mmCIF file of C-alpha atoms and ligand atoms in Angstrom:
data_model
loop_
_atom_site.group_PDB
_atom_site.id
_atom_site.type_symbol
_atom_site.label_atom_id
_atom_site.label_comp_id
_atom_site.label_asym_id
_atom_site.label_seq_id
_atom_site.Cartn_x
_atom_site.Cartn_y
_atom_site.Cartn_z
ATOM 1 C CA MET L 1 -26.374 119.768 238.299
ATOM 2 C CA ILE L 2 -24.229 120.907 235.425
ATOM 3 C CA LEU L 3 -23.775 118.559 232.489
ATOM 4 C CA LEU L 4 -20.924 119.191 230.172
ATOM 5 C CA CYS L 5 -21.574 118.689 226.548
ATOM 6 C CA SER L 6 -20.348 115.703 224.649
ATOM 7 C CA VAL L 7 -20.587 115.632 220.888
ATOM 8 C CA ALA L 8 -23.296 112.981 221.061
ATOM 9 C CA VAL L 9 -25.430 115.063 223.393
ATOM 10 C CA CYS L 10 -25.015 118.135 221.223
ATOM 11 C CA LEU L 11 -26.083 116.284 218.158
ATOM 12 C CA THR L 12 -29.272 115.034 219.723
ATOM 13 C CA ALA L 13 -30.275 118.456 220.990
ATOM 14 C CA ALA L 14 -32.440 119.124 217.979
ATOM 15 C CA THR L 15 -34.686 116.199 218.580
ATOM 16 C CA ASN L 16 -34.676 115.670 222.314
ATOM 17 C CA ALA L 17 -35.627 118.556 224.555
ATOM 18 C CA ALA L 18 -34.081 117.025 227.676
ATOM 19 C CA ASP L 19 -30.664 117.263 226.137
ATOM 20 C CA LEU L 20 -30.641 121.023 226.425
ATOM 21 C CA SER L 21 -29.447 120.545 229.978
ATOM 22 C CA GLY L 22 -26.048 121.976 230.676
ATOM 23 C CA GLN L 23 -24.217 125.159 229.891
ATOM 24 C CA TRP L 24 -24.603 127.385 226.881
ATOM 25 C CA ARG L 25 -22.697 130.529 226.244
ATOM 26 C CA ALA L 26 -23.269 133.514 224.035
ATOM 27 C CA GLU L 27 -21.721 136.848 223.354
ATOM 28 C CA PHE L 28 -23.459 139.678 221.573
ATOM 29 C CA ALA L 29 -23.322 143.400 221.092
ATOM 30 C CA SER L 30 -25.924 145.419 222.945
ATOM 31 C CA PRO L 31 -26.410 149.126 223.566
ATOM 32 C CA ARG L 32 -24.656 148.600 226.897
ATOM 33 C CA GLY L 33 -21.582 147.049 225.325
ATOM 34 C CA VAL L 34 -20.634 143.438 224.667
ATOM 35 C CA GLN L 35 -22.704 141.120 226.818
ATOM 36 C CA LYS L 36 -21.324 137.724 227.764
ATOM 37 C CA TYR L 37 -23.893 135.213 228.908
ATOM 38 C CA LEU L 38 -23.539 131.804 230.440
ATOM 39 C CA PHE L 39 -26.854 129.978 230.659
ATOM 40 C CA THR L 40 -27.261 126.829 232.702
ATOM 41 C CA PHE L 41 -30.378 124.885 231.771
ATOM 42 C CA GLN L 42 -32.127 121.942 233.366
ATOM 43 C CA THR L 43 -35.090 120.390 231.616
ATOM 44 C CA GLU L 44 -37.845 118.116 232.816
ATOM 45 C CA GLY L 45 -40.369 117.283 230.129
ATOM 46 C CA GLU L 46 -41.418 120.634 228.688
ATOM 47 C CA LYS L 47 -40.237 122.540 231.720
ATOM 48 C CA LEU L 48 -36.997 124.451 231.653
ATOM 49 C CA THR L 49 -35.291 125.931 234.685
ATOM 50 C CA GLY L 50 -31.853 127.335 235.245
ATOM 51 C CA LYS L 51 -29.916 130.528 235.541
ATOM 52 C CA ALA L 52 -28.174 133.162 233.511
ATOM 53 C CA VAL L 53 -24.875 134.736 234.453
ATOM 54 C CA ALA L 54 -24.306 137.901 232.465
ATOM 55 C CA GLU L 55 -21.183 139.992 232.238
ATOM 56 C CA VAL L 56 -20.940 143.437 230.718
ATOM 57 C CA GLY L 57 -17.505 144.950 231.121
ATOM 58 C CA GLU L 58 -16.637 144.642 234.794
ATOM 59 C CA ARG L 59 -20.171 144.031 235.905
ATOM 60 C CA LYS L 60 -21.576 140.586 236.498
ATOM 61 C CA ARG L 61 -25.062 139.586 237.539
ATOM 62 C CA GLU L 62 -26.926 136.348 237.986
ATOM 63 C CA ALA L 63 -30.626 135.653 237.509
ATOM 64 C CA GLU L 64 -32.898 132.653 237.875
ATOM 65 C CA LEU L 65 -34.742 131.878 234.678
ATOM 66 C CA ARG L 66 -38.539 132.050 234.858
ATOM 67 C CA GLU L 67 -41.431 130.697 232.833
ATOM 68 C CA GLY L 68 -39.104 128.330 230.945
ATOM 69 C CA THR L 69 -40.539 125.870 228.430
ATOM 70 C CA VAL L 70 -39.195 123.621 225.677
ATOM 71 C CA LYS L 71 -41.568 122.559 222.937
ATOM 72 C CA GLY L 72 -40.138 120.711 219.976
ATOM 73 C CA ASP L 73 -37.224 122.751 218.726
ATOM 74 C CA THR L 74 -38.273 125.952 220.497
ATOM 75 C CA LEU L 75 -37.434 127.099 223.973
ATOM 76 C CA SER L 76 -38.407 130.227 225.798
ATOM 77 C CA PHE L 77 -37.826 131.785 229.180
ATOM 78 C CA VAL L 78 -37.723 135.098 230.968
ATOM 79 C CA GLU L 79 -34.831 136.724 232.782
ATOM 80 C CA LEU L 80 -35.910 139.197 235.440
ATOM 81 C CA LEU L 81 -33.601 142.130 235.735
ATOM 82 C CA ASP L 82 -33.693 144.538 238.607
ATOM 83 C CA PHE L 83 -33.239 147.878 236.918
ATOM 84 C CA GLN L 84 -32.644 150.518 239.561
ATOM 85 C CA GLY L 85 -35.614 149.389 241.611
ATOM 86 C CA SER L 86 -37.854 148.485 238.669
ATOM 87 C CA GLU L 87 -38.187 144.931 237.542
ATOM 88 C CA MET L 88 -37.619 144.458 233.820
ATOM 89 C CA ARG L 89 -38.502 141.313 231.901
ATOM 90 C CA ILE L 90 -36.148 140.091 229.238
ATOM 91 C CA ARG L 91 -37.819 137.456 227.108
ATOM 92 C CA TYR L 92 -35.784 134.878 225.244
ATOM 93 C CA THR L 93 -37.046 132.642 222.480
ATOM 94 C CA GLY L 94 -34.654 130.132 220.944
ATOM 95 C CA LYS L 95 -34.649 127.739 218.023
ATOM 96 C CA ILE L 96 -32.593 124.694 218.742
ATOM 97 C CA SER L 97 -30.495 123.257 215.943
ATOM 98 C CA GLN L 98 -27.735 120.729 216.038
ATOM 99 C CA LYS L 99 -24.898 122.820 217.393
ATOM 100 C CA GLU L 100 -26.494 125.987 218.544
ATOM 101 C CA ILE L 101 -29.545 127.860 219.744
ATOM 102 C CA ALA L 102 -30.573 130.883 217.707
ATOM 103 C CA PHE L 103 -32.015 133.295 220.260
ATOM 104 C CA THR L 104 -34.175 136.359 220.003
ATOM 105 C CA ARG L 105 -33.902 138.525 223.097
ATOM 106 C CA GLU L 106 -36.551 141.137 223.696
ATOM 107 C CA VAL L 107 -36.847 143.844 226.269
ATOM 108 C CA GLY L 108 -40.505 144.598 225.782
ATOM 109 C CA ASP L 109 -40.802 145.697 222.189
ATOM 110 C CA PHE L 110 -37.454 147.463 222.411
ATOM 111 C CA GLY L 111 -33.975 146.360 221.695
ATOM 112 C CA LYS L 112 -34.718 143.107 219.952
ATOM 113 C CA THR L 113 -31.383 141.369 219.628
ATOM 114 C CA GLU L 114 -30.606 138.138 217.848
ATOM 115 C CA PHE L 115 -27.662 135.999 218.847
ATOM 116 C CA LYS L 116 -26.496 132.412 218.894
ATOM 117 C CA ALA L 117 -25.577 130.361 221.912
ATOM 118 C CA THR L 118 -23.225 127.438 221.693
ATOM 119 C CA ARG L 119 -22.525 124.619 224.080
ATOM 120 C CA GLY L 120 -19.965 124.933 226.768
ATOM 121 C CA ALA L 121 -18.654 126.910 229.670
ATOM 122 C CA ALA L 122 -17.777 130.590 229.581
ATOM 123 C CA ALA L 123 -15.242 131.639 226.976
ATOM 124 C CA ALA L 124 -12.823 132.595 229.692
ATOM 125 C CA ASN L 125 -12.763 129.009 230.967
ATOM 126 C CA SER L 126 -12.486 127.393 227.619
ATOM 127 C CA GLY L 127 -9.522 128.173 225.432
ATOM 128 C CA THR L 128 -10.736 125.887 222.686
ATOM 129 C CA ALA L 129 -14.215 127.284 222.436
ATOM 130 C CA PRO L 130 -15.179 128.532 219.002
ATOM 131 C CA ALA L 131 -15.690 132.259 218.603
ATOM 132 C CA PRO L 132 -19.200 133.277 219.579
ATOM 133 C CA ALA L 133 -21.580 133.987 216.788
ATOM 134 C CA ALA L 134 -22.232 137.699 216.832
ATOM 135 C CA GLY L 135 -22.516 138.309 213.145
ATOM 136 C CA ALA L 136 -25.297 139.745 211.036
ATOM 137 C CA GLY L 137 -28.522 140.156 212.926
ATOM 138 C CA SER L 138 -26.848 140.445 216.293
ATOM 139 C CA GLN L 139 -26.887 144.232 216.318
ATOM 140 C CA PRO L 140 -29.601 145.769 218.437
ATOM 141 C CA ARG L 141 -32.283 147.628 216.538
ATOM 142 C CA ARG L 142 -31.929 150.727 218.619
ATOM 143 C CA SER L 143 -28.975 152.988 218.790
ATOM 144 C CA GLY L 144 -28.350 154.098 222.312
ATOM 145 C CA GLY L 145 -30.275 152.455 225.099
ATOM 146 C CA GLY L 146 -29.967 149.634 227.544
ATOM 147 C CA PHE L 147 -30.301 149.598 231.280
ATOM 148 C CA GLY L 148 -27.953 152.225 232.267
ATOM 149 C CA GLY L 149 -24.307 152.126 231.559
ATOM 150 C CA PRO L 150 -21.076 153.926 232.106
ATOM 151 C CA ILE L 151 -21.498 157.572 233.030
ATOM 152 C CA ALA L 152 -19.202 160.113 231.407
ATOM 153 C CA LEU L 153 -19.866 163.678 232.501
ATOM 154 C CA ASN L 154 -19.166 166.704 230.327
ATOM 155 C CA PRO L 155 -18.438 170.252 231.518
ATOM 156 C CA ASP L 156 -22.049 171.348 230.849
ATOM 157 C CA ASP L 157 -23.467 168.574 233.002
ATOM 158 C CA LYS L 158 -24.112 170.524 236.174
ATOM 159 C CA PRO L 159 -27.062 171.932 238.109
ATOM 160 C CA ALA L 160 -28.935 174.853 236.596
ATOM 161 C CA PHE L 161 -30.629 175.509 239.936
ATOM 162 C CA ASP L 162 -29.991 174.856 243.603
ATOM 163 C CA ASP L 163 -31.614 171.804 245.133
ATOM 164 C CA PRO L 164 -35.003 172.585 246.669
ATOM 165 C CA PRO L 165 -35.349 172.797 250.443
ATOM 166 C CA SER L 166 -36.436 169.612 252.215
ATOM 167 C CA GLY L 167 -40.104 168.910 252.833
ATOM 168 C CA ILE L 168 -41.371 170.218 249.504
ATOM 169 C CA ASP L 169 -44.047 167.549 249.338
ATOM 170 C CA LYS L 170 -44.873 167.304 253.040
ATOM 171 C CA SER L 171 -48.409 168.324 253.870
ATOM 172 C CA ARG L 172 -48.620 171.631 255.742
ATOM 173 C CA GLU L 173 -51.385 172.691 258.088
ATOM 174 C CA GLY L 174 -53.043 176.043 257.848
ATOM 175 C CA ILE L 175 -52.729 176.378 254.089
ATOM 176 C CA PRO L 176 -55.446 175.739 251.494
ATOM 177 C CA HIS L 177 -55.440 172.275 249.951
ATOM 178 C CA GLY L 178 -56.505 171.233 246.515
ATOM 179 C CA LYS L 179 -58.263 168.019 245.646
ATOM 180 C CA LEU L 180 -56.971 164.795 244.147
ATOM 181 C CA GLU L 181 -59.488 162.523 242.492
ATOM 182 C CA MET L 182 -59.427 159.356 240.452
ATOM 183 C CA ILE L 183 -61.612 159.564 237.386
ATOM 184 C CA GLU L 184 -62.423 157.251 234.513
ATOM 185 C CA TYR L 185 -62.565 157.988 230.803
ATOM 186 C CA GLU L 186 -63.453 156.054 227.700
ATOM 187 C CA SER L 187 -60.405 155.410 225.592
ATOM 188 C CA LYS L 188 -61.161 154.950 221.901
ATOM 189 C CA THR L 189 -57.484 154.221 221.395
ATOM 190 C CA VAL L 190 -57.397 151.278 223.781
ATOM 191 C CA GLY L 191 -61.072 150.321 223.659
ATOM 192 C CA THR L 192 -61.475 150.270 227.439
ATOM 193 C CA THR L 193 -62.448 152.513 230.325
ATOM 194 C CA ARG L 194 -59.216 153.816 231.805
ATOM 195 C CA LYS L 195 -58.218 155.636 234.981
ATOM 196 C CA MET L 196 -56.369 158.825 235.676
ATOM 197 C CA GLN L 197 -55.788 161.016 238.699
ATOM 198 C CA VAL L 198 -56.615 164.686 238.571
ATOM 199 C CA TYR L 199 -55.457 167.399 240.950
ATOM 200 C CA THR L 200 -57.474 170.583 241.090
ATOM 201 C CA PRO L 201 -55.923 173.487 242.998
ATOM 202 C CA PRO L 202 -57.403 175.040 246.172
ATOM 203 C CA GLY L 203 -60.441 177.158 245.383
ATOM 204 C CA TYR L 204 -60.953 175.455 242.014
ATOM 205 C CA SER L 205 -64.024 177.028 240.453
ATOM 206 C CA LYS L 206 -65.950 176.573 237.234
ATOM 207 C CA ASP L 207 -65.911 180.350 236.980
ATOM 208 C CA LYS L 208 -62.202 180.348 236.249
ATOM 209 C CA LYS L 209 -60.230 178.505 233.610
ATOM 210 C CA TYR L 210 -57.007 176.678 234.426
ATOM 211 C CA PRO L 211 -53.868 175.608 232.589
ATOM 212 C CA VAL L 212 -53.111 171.877 232.682
ATOM 213 C CA LEU L 213 -49.951 169.878 233.316
ATOM 214 C CA TYR L 214 -50.059 166.269 232.079
ATOM 215 C CA LEU L 215 -47.610 164.285 234.206
ATOM 216 C CA LEU L 216 -46.393 160.855 233.115
ATOM 217 C CA HIS L 217 -45.020 157.937 235.149
ATOM 218 C CA GLY L 218 -42.182 155.449 234.649
ATOM 219 C CA ILE L 219 -41.956 151.949 233.268
ATOM 220 C CA GLY L 220 -43.034 150.190 236.461
ATOM 221 C CA GLY L 221 -45.865 152.520 237.336
ATOM 222 C CA ASP L 222 -49.418 153.535 236.596
ATOM 223 C CA GLU L 223 -51.683 156.527 237.259
ATOM 224 C CA THR L 224 -50.774 156.380 240.971
ATOM 225 C CA GLU L 225 -47.004 156.109 240.612
ATOM 226 C CA TRP L 226 -46.157 159.764 241.109
ATOM 227 C CA GLN L 227 -47.516 159.464 244.654
ATOM 228 C CA ARG L 228 -44.798 156.918 245.402
ATOM 229 C CA PHE L 229 -42.034 159.346 244.438
ATOM 230 C CA ALA L 230 -43.506 162.708 245.275
ATOM 231 C CA HIS L 231 -46.929 163.996 246.141
ATOM 232 C CA PRO L 232 -47.561 166.363 243.252
ATOM 233 C CA GLU L 233 -50.811 167.451 244.898
ATOM 234 C CA ILE L 234 -49.078 168.460 248.152
ATOM 235 C CA LEU L 235 -46.089 169.912 246.334
ATOM 236 C CA LEU L 236 -48.418 172.172 244.336
ATOM 237 C CA ASP L 237 -50.452 173.149 247.417
ATOM 238 C CA ASN L 238 -47.174 174.221 249.034
ATOM 239 C CA LEU L 239 -45.887 176.122 245.991
ATOM 240 C CA LEU L 240 -49.237 177.922 245.703
ATOM 241 C CA ALA L 241 -49.269 178.817 249.402
ATOM 242 C CA ASP L 242 -45.804 180.335 248.947
ATOM 243 C CA GLY L 243 -46.894 182.270 245.862
ATOM 244 C CA LYS L 244 -44.434 180.349 243.732
ATOM 245 C CA ALA L 245 -46.748 178.677 241.187
ATOM 246 C CA VAL L 246 -49.744 179.456 239.029
ATOM 247 C CA PRO L 247 -52.936 177.543 239.973
ATOM 248 C CA MET L 248 -53.099 174.605 237.582
ATOM 249 C CA ILE L 249 -54.728 171.262 237.072
ATOM 250 C CA ILE L 250 -52.389 168.269 237.127
ATOM 251 C CA VAL L 251 -53.428 165.123 235.285
ATOM 252 C CA MET L 252 -51.695 161.824 235.980
ATOM 253 C CA PRO L 253 -52.832 159.269 233.415
ATOM 254 C CA ASN L 254 -51.693 155.687 232.819
ATOM 255 C CA GLY L 255 -49.089 155.728 230.051
ATOM 256 C CA ARG L 256 -49.374 152.023 229.295
ATOM 257 C CA ALA L 257 -52.060 152.171 226.603
ATOM 258 C CA GLN L 258 -53.201 148.571 226.454
ATOM 259 C CA LYS L 259 -56.258 146.690 227.666
ATOM 260 C CA VAL L 260 -54.475 145.195 230.678
ATOM 261 C CA ASP L 261 -52.680 148.306 231.798
ATOM 262 C CA ARG L 262 -51.581 147.427 235.329
ATOM 263 C CA ALA L 263 -47.848 147.586 236.016
ATOM 264 C CA SER L 264 -47.917 143.856 236.741
ATOM 265 C CA ALA L 265 -48.972 143.224 233.133
ATOM 266 C CA GLY L 266 -45.284 143.470 232.261
ATOM 267 C CA MET L 267 -42.889 146.244 232.947
ATOM 268 C CA ALA L 268 -41.584 146.626 229.465
ATOM 269 C CA ALA L 269 -44.789 147.005 227.496
ATOM 270 C CA ALA L 270 -42.922 149.337 225.191
ATOM 271 C CA GLY L 271 -45.462 149.259 222.374
ATOM 272 C CA ALA L 272 -48.175 150.317 224.787
ATOM 273 C CA PHE L 273 -46.048 153.225 226.001
ATOM 274 C CA ALA L 274 -45.762 154.383 222.380
ATOM 275 C CA THR L 275 -49.496 153.862 221.692
ATOM 276 C CA PHE L 276 -50.204 156.233 224.561
ATOM 277 C CA GLU L 277 -49.452 159.122 222.198
ATOM 278 C CA ARG L 278 -52.883 158.631 220.612
ATOM 279 C CA ASP L 279 -54.617 157.940 223.931
ATOM 280 C CA LEU L 280 -53.207 161.186 225.347
ATOM 281 C CA LEU L 281 -54.091 163.336 222.348
ATOM 282 C CA ASP L 282 -57.417 161.789 221.343
ATOM 283 C CA ASP L 283 -58.867 160.553 224.631
ATOM 284 C CA VAL L 284 -57.170 161.947 227.763
ATOM 285 C CA ILE L 285 -56.974 165.614 226.784
ATOM 286 C CA PRO L 286 -60.540 165.807 225.376
ATOM 287 C CA ALA L 287 -61.895 164.050 228.504
ATOM 288 C CA ILE L 288 -60.138 166.541 230.775
ATOM 289 C CA GLN L 289 -61.236 169.531 228.710
ATOM 290 C CA SER L 290 -64.853 168.401 228.740
ATOM 291 C CA ARG L 291 -65.003 167.740 232.478
ATOM 292 C CA TYR L 292 -62.844 170.480 233.948
ATOM 293 C CA SER L 293 -62.666 174.185 233.472
ATOM 294 C CA THR L 294 -59.513 174.419 231.386
ATOM 295 C CA LEU L 295 -57.625 176.797 229.166
ATOM 296 C CA THR L 296 -57.261 174.916 225.920
ATOM 297 C CA ASN L 297 -54.580 176.726 223.941
ATOM 298 C CA ARG L 298 -51.086 175.284 223.640
ATOM 299 C CA GLU L 299 -49.599 177.986 225.879
ATOM 300 C CA ASN L 300 -51.709 176.579 228.715
ATOM 301 C CA ARG L 301 -50.806 172.941 228.259
ATOM 302 C CA ALA L 302 -47.657 171.316 229.645
ATOM 303 C CA LEU L 303 -46.308 167.772 229.441
ATOM 304 C CA ALA L 304 -43.717 166.274 231.778
ATOM 305 C CA GLY L 305 -42.683 162.833 232.909
ATOM 306 C CA LEU L 306 -40.094 160.663 234.552
ATOM 307 C CA SER L 307 -37.955 158.035 232.858
ATOM 308 C CA MET L 308 -40.198 156.086 230.462
ATOM 309 C CA GLY L 309 -42.645 158.986 230.901
ATOM 310 C CA GLY L 310 -39.792 161.415 230.236
ATOM 311 C CA GLY L 311 -39.157 159.691 226.925
ATOM 312 C CA GLN L 312 -42.876 159.810 226.152
ATOM 313 C CA THR L 313 -42.892 163.497 227.048
ATOM 314 C CA LEU L 314 -40.070 164.350 224.676
ATOM 315 C CA ASN L 315 -41.541 162.177 221.913
ATOM 316 C CA PHE L 316 -45.104 163.445 222.181
ATOM 317 C CA GLY L 317 -44.391 166.969 223.410
ATOM 318 C CA LEU L 318 -41.760 167.839 220.834
ATOM 319 C CA GLY L 319 -43.732 165.860 218.261
ATOM 320 C CA HIS L 320 -46.835 167.991 218.898
ATOM 321 C CA LEU L 321 -45.683 171.522 219.509
ATOM 322 C CA ASP L 322 -49.088 172.629 218.313
ATOM 323 C CA THR L 323 -50.479 171.024 221.483
ATOM 324 C CA PHE L 324 -47.773 171.589 224.126
ATOM 325 C CA ALA L 325 -45.705 174.698 224.769
ATOM 326 C CA TRP L 326 -44.069 173.466 228.008
ATOM 327 C CA VAL L 327 -42.162 170.191 227.957
ATOM 328 C CA GLY L 328 -40.148 168.491 230.724
ATOM 329 C CA GLY L 329 -38.269 165.198 230.492
ATOM 330 C CA PHE L 330 -36.800 163.983 233.799
ATOM 331 C CA SER L 331 -34.240 161.117 233.484
ATOM 332 C CA SER L 332 -35.679 160.237 230.096
ATOM 333 C CA ALA L 333 -35.379 156.562 229.155
ATOM 334 C CA PRO L 334 -34.164 154.909 225.939
ATOM 335 C CA ASN L 335 -37.676 155.104 224.496
ATOM 336 C CA THR L 336 -36.724 158.720 223.671
ATOM 337 C CA LYS L 337 -36.443 159.190 219.921
ATOM 338 C CA ARG L 338 -33.228 160.602 218.495
ATOM 339 C CA PRO L 339 -32.791 164.365 218.970
ATOM 340 C CA ALA L 340 -32.720 165.133 215.226
ATOM 341 C CA GLU L 341 -35.967 163.213 214.799
ATOM 342 C CA LEU L 342 -37.566 165.020 217.737
ATOM 343 C CA VAL L 343 -36.432 168.478 216.713
ATOM 344 C CA PRO L 344 -36.091 168.428 212.912
ATOM 345 C CA ASP L 345 -36.737 172.163 212.666
ATOM 346 C CA PRO L 346 -34.788 173.783 215.501
ATOM 347 C CA ALA L 347 -35.793 177.332 214.589
ATOM 348 C CA ALA L 348 -39.503 176.468 214.698
ATOM 349 C CA ALA L 349 -39.110 174.610 217.991
ATOM 350 C CA ALA L 350 -37.167 177.499 219.508
ATOM 351 C CA LYS L 351 -39.978 179.841 218.546
ATOM 352 C CA GLN L 352 -42.815 177.686 219.824
ATOM 353 C CA LEU L 353 -41.445 176.307 223.074
ATOM 354 C CA LYS L 354 -42.111 178.312 226.209
ATOM 355 C CA LEU L 355 -39.950 175.955 228.245
ATOM 356 C CA LEU L 356 -38.033 172.820 227.390
ATOM 357 C CA TRP L 357 -36.628 171.158 230.484
ATOM 358 C CA ILE L 358 -34.128 168.313 230.246
ATOM 359 C CA SER L 359 -32.878 166.928 233.542
ATOM 360 C CA CYS L 360 -30.993 163.935 234.805
ATOM 361 C CA GLY L 361 -29.061 162.872 237.875
ATOM 362 C CA ASN L 362 -25.302 162.596 237.456
ATOM 363 C CA LYS L 363 -25.477 159.101 238.949
ATOM 364 C CA ASP L 364 -28.156 157.901 236.539
ATOM 365 C CA GLY L 365 -26.975 155.253 234.088
ATOM 366 C CA LEU L 366 -29.431 156.591 231.524
ATOM 367 C CA ILE L 367 -27.862 160.054 231.461
ATOM 368 C CA ARG L 368 -26.507 159.628 227.935
ATOM 369 C CA ILE L 369 -30.060 159.943 226.587
ATOM 370 C CA SER L 370 -30.482 163.388 228.151
ATOM 371 C CA GLN L 371 -26.905 164.383 227.334
ATOM 372 C CA GLY L 372 -27.608 163.612 223.679
ATOM 373 C CA MET L 373 -30.643 165.889 223.764
ATOM 374 C CA HIS L 374 -28.734 168.704 225.440
ATOM 375 C CA VAL L 375 -25.788 168.531 223.036
ATOM 376 C CA TYR L 376 -28.109 168.622 220.024
ATOM 377 C CA LEU L 377 -30.279 171.422 221.391
ATOM 378 C CA LYS L 378 -27.241 173.487 222.279
ATOM 379 C CA GLU L 379 -25.693 173.000 218.848
ATOM 380 C CA LYS L 380 -28.971 173.922 217.159
ATOM 381 C CA GLN L 381 -29.507 176.849 219.512
ATOM 382 C CA VAL L 382 -32.808 175.698 220.917
ATOM 383 C CA PRO L 383 -33.200 177.342 224.345
ATOM 384 C CA HIS L 384 -33.682 174.775 227.096
ATOM 385 C CA VAL L 385 -32.928 174.108 230.730
ATOM 386 C CA TRP L 386 -30.223 171.491 231.207
ATOM 387 C CA HIS L 387 -30.303 170.551 234.858
ATOM 388 C CA VAL L 388 -27.961 167.813 236.036
ATOM 389 C CA ASP L 389 -28.201 167.284 239.764
ATOM 390 C CA GLY L 390 -26.428 164.855 242.088
ATOM 391 C CA ASN L 391 -29.096 162.154 242.134
ATOM 392 C CA GLY L 392 -29.501 158.802 240.451
ATOM 393 C CA HIS L 393 -32.512 157.328 238.689
ATOM 394 C CA ASP L 394 -34.591 158.026 241.736
ATOM 395 C CA ALA L 395 -37.490 159.697 243.490
ATOM 396 C CA THR L 396 -35.397 162.620 244.756
ATOM 397 C CA HIS L 397 -34.536 163.633 241.218
ATOM 398 C CA TRP L 398 -38.158 163.382 240.095
ATOM 399 C CA ARG L 399 -39.592 165.199 243.134
ATOM 400 C CA ASN L 400 -37.022 167.999 242.937
ATOM 401 C CA ASN L 401 -37.451 168.480 239.216
ATOM 402 C CA LEU L 402 -41.218 168.533 239.457
ATOM 403 C CA TRP L 403 -40.844 171.303 242.045
ATOM 404 C CA LEU L 404 -38.371 173.300 239.955
ATOM 405 C CA PHE L 405 -40.279 172.778 236.689
ATOM 406 C CA SER L 406 -43.860 173.318 237.871
ATOM 407 C CA GLN L 407 -43.130 176.705 239.438
ATOM 408 C CA ARG L 408 -41.888 177.967 236.060
ATOM 409 C CA LEU L 409 -45.022 176.929 234.154
ATOM 410 C CA PHE L 410 -47.613 179.184 232.587
ATOM 411 C CA LYS L 411 -45.806 182.389 233.496
HETATM 412 C C1 FER F 1 -34.515 150.885 229.161
HETATM 413 C C2 FER F 1 -34.144 151.156 230.442
HETATM 414 C C3 FER F 1 -35.026 151.807 231.299
HETATM 415 C C4 FER F 1 -35.781 151.240 228.727
HETATM 416 C C5 FER F 1 -36.663 151.886 229.583
HETATM 417 C C6 FER F 1 -36.278 152.156 230.877
HETATM 418 C C7 FER F 1 -37.223 151.363 226.959
HETATM 419 C C8 FER F 1 -37.230 152.842 231.741
HETATM 420 C C9 FER F 1 -37.011 153.068 233.039
HETATM 421 C C10 FER F 1 -38.023 153.737 233.887
HETATM 422 O O1 FER F 1 -39.099 154.142 233.425
HETATM 423 O O2 FER F 1 -37.717 153.902 235.084
HETATM 424 O O3 FER F 1 -33.695 150.265 228.292
HETATM 425 O O4 FER F 1 -36.055 150.929 227.454
#
């Protein structure tokens, strides 16, 4: 049921939770453009239910509100957003005053936006509605970001390589196979025992030493996520059988560095994805180097990842060129720091990097992140691969780029 607001109802909103029922609208600037929201709330005691209809440009979506509560003058709820197959949680907290609700909208720890909602139907339906409050404090903290957006392609945005043949990660008979194992390590950073998967190539022997690729997952994944999109272990077996890659160890850790690190703990645990920098450097790498027969100089250490893990890769890889000489960001997400922050000394980076790989699909709404990197790197003359293929934010892009990237490592 939709209740339209009368002045009397609006005025009691501050003191009586039930009176939140009805429609509230808001308009605010976000990295994706101006967002227009129409919330419809129903309350029952401290419980709040309802829906959100959001419009950005031409696009409109509707979501049921979850986990809604009203306590005193504070309400909170979650909007679940399907982001290209991954579920993102947008958390809203609002302070109710007489005429408005002052909301904070958080996507994980990213993109905290503040805006005000006022009573009434959508602006389009209501000629007399006051202008939405989108003043100070309504600007998102980040520049660039959001869940995809309009795609504008530039002349450089084309494939650097042909697409791989099909079947690159299908298991073949009659070739040697490596081993994939799940191991545990003590994380001082997180204060827990954590899991990671480790691939050792066929014929792995303590008598040899191997280079290592650290391979990071996306926002909805964990240490097993790469197996959903590609089978890095089979892909490497195949490349090795064809003489196309150097035998290497591949480590797939969990990039969500928090005590409860399952994907279900919340997709947008952005702070935990940033904390992983320390877990990777101080806990994961030492654990691998103590348990496996590894080459431990920077020229024998690579970092790559998809989406959220692509952003982590660029942040941690370019941020620690003393540790990584090979860096690959596939469809990097808005957690990627700004190019000038990542590469403050282009000449030094150009000298140290053996390979910097930036890739994105030309149907991926996050492409502007990678485009920004490419434009900066090109301007600053930092050699890199800029590979834009015909995919979206999807498994084909990640599988193909792992294949193209991994066969160029450690050579
Ligand atoms: C975002 C959109 C997407 C974001 C992260 C992602 C940090 C990650 C997507 C993925 O890993 O697939 O705004 O912000």
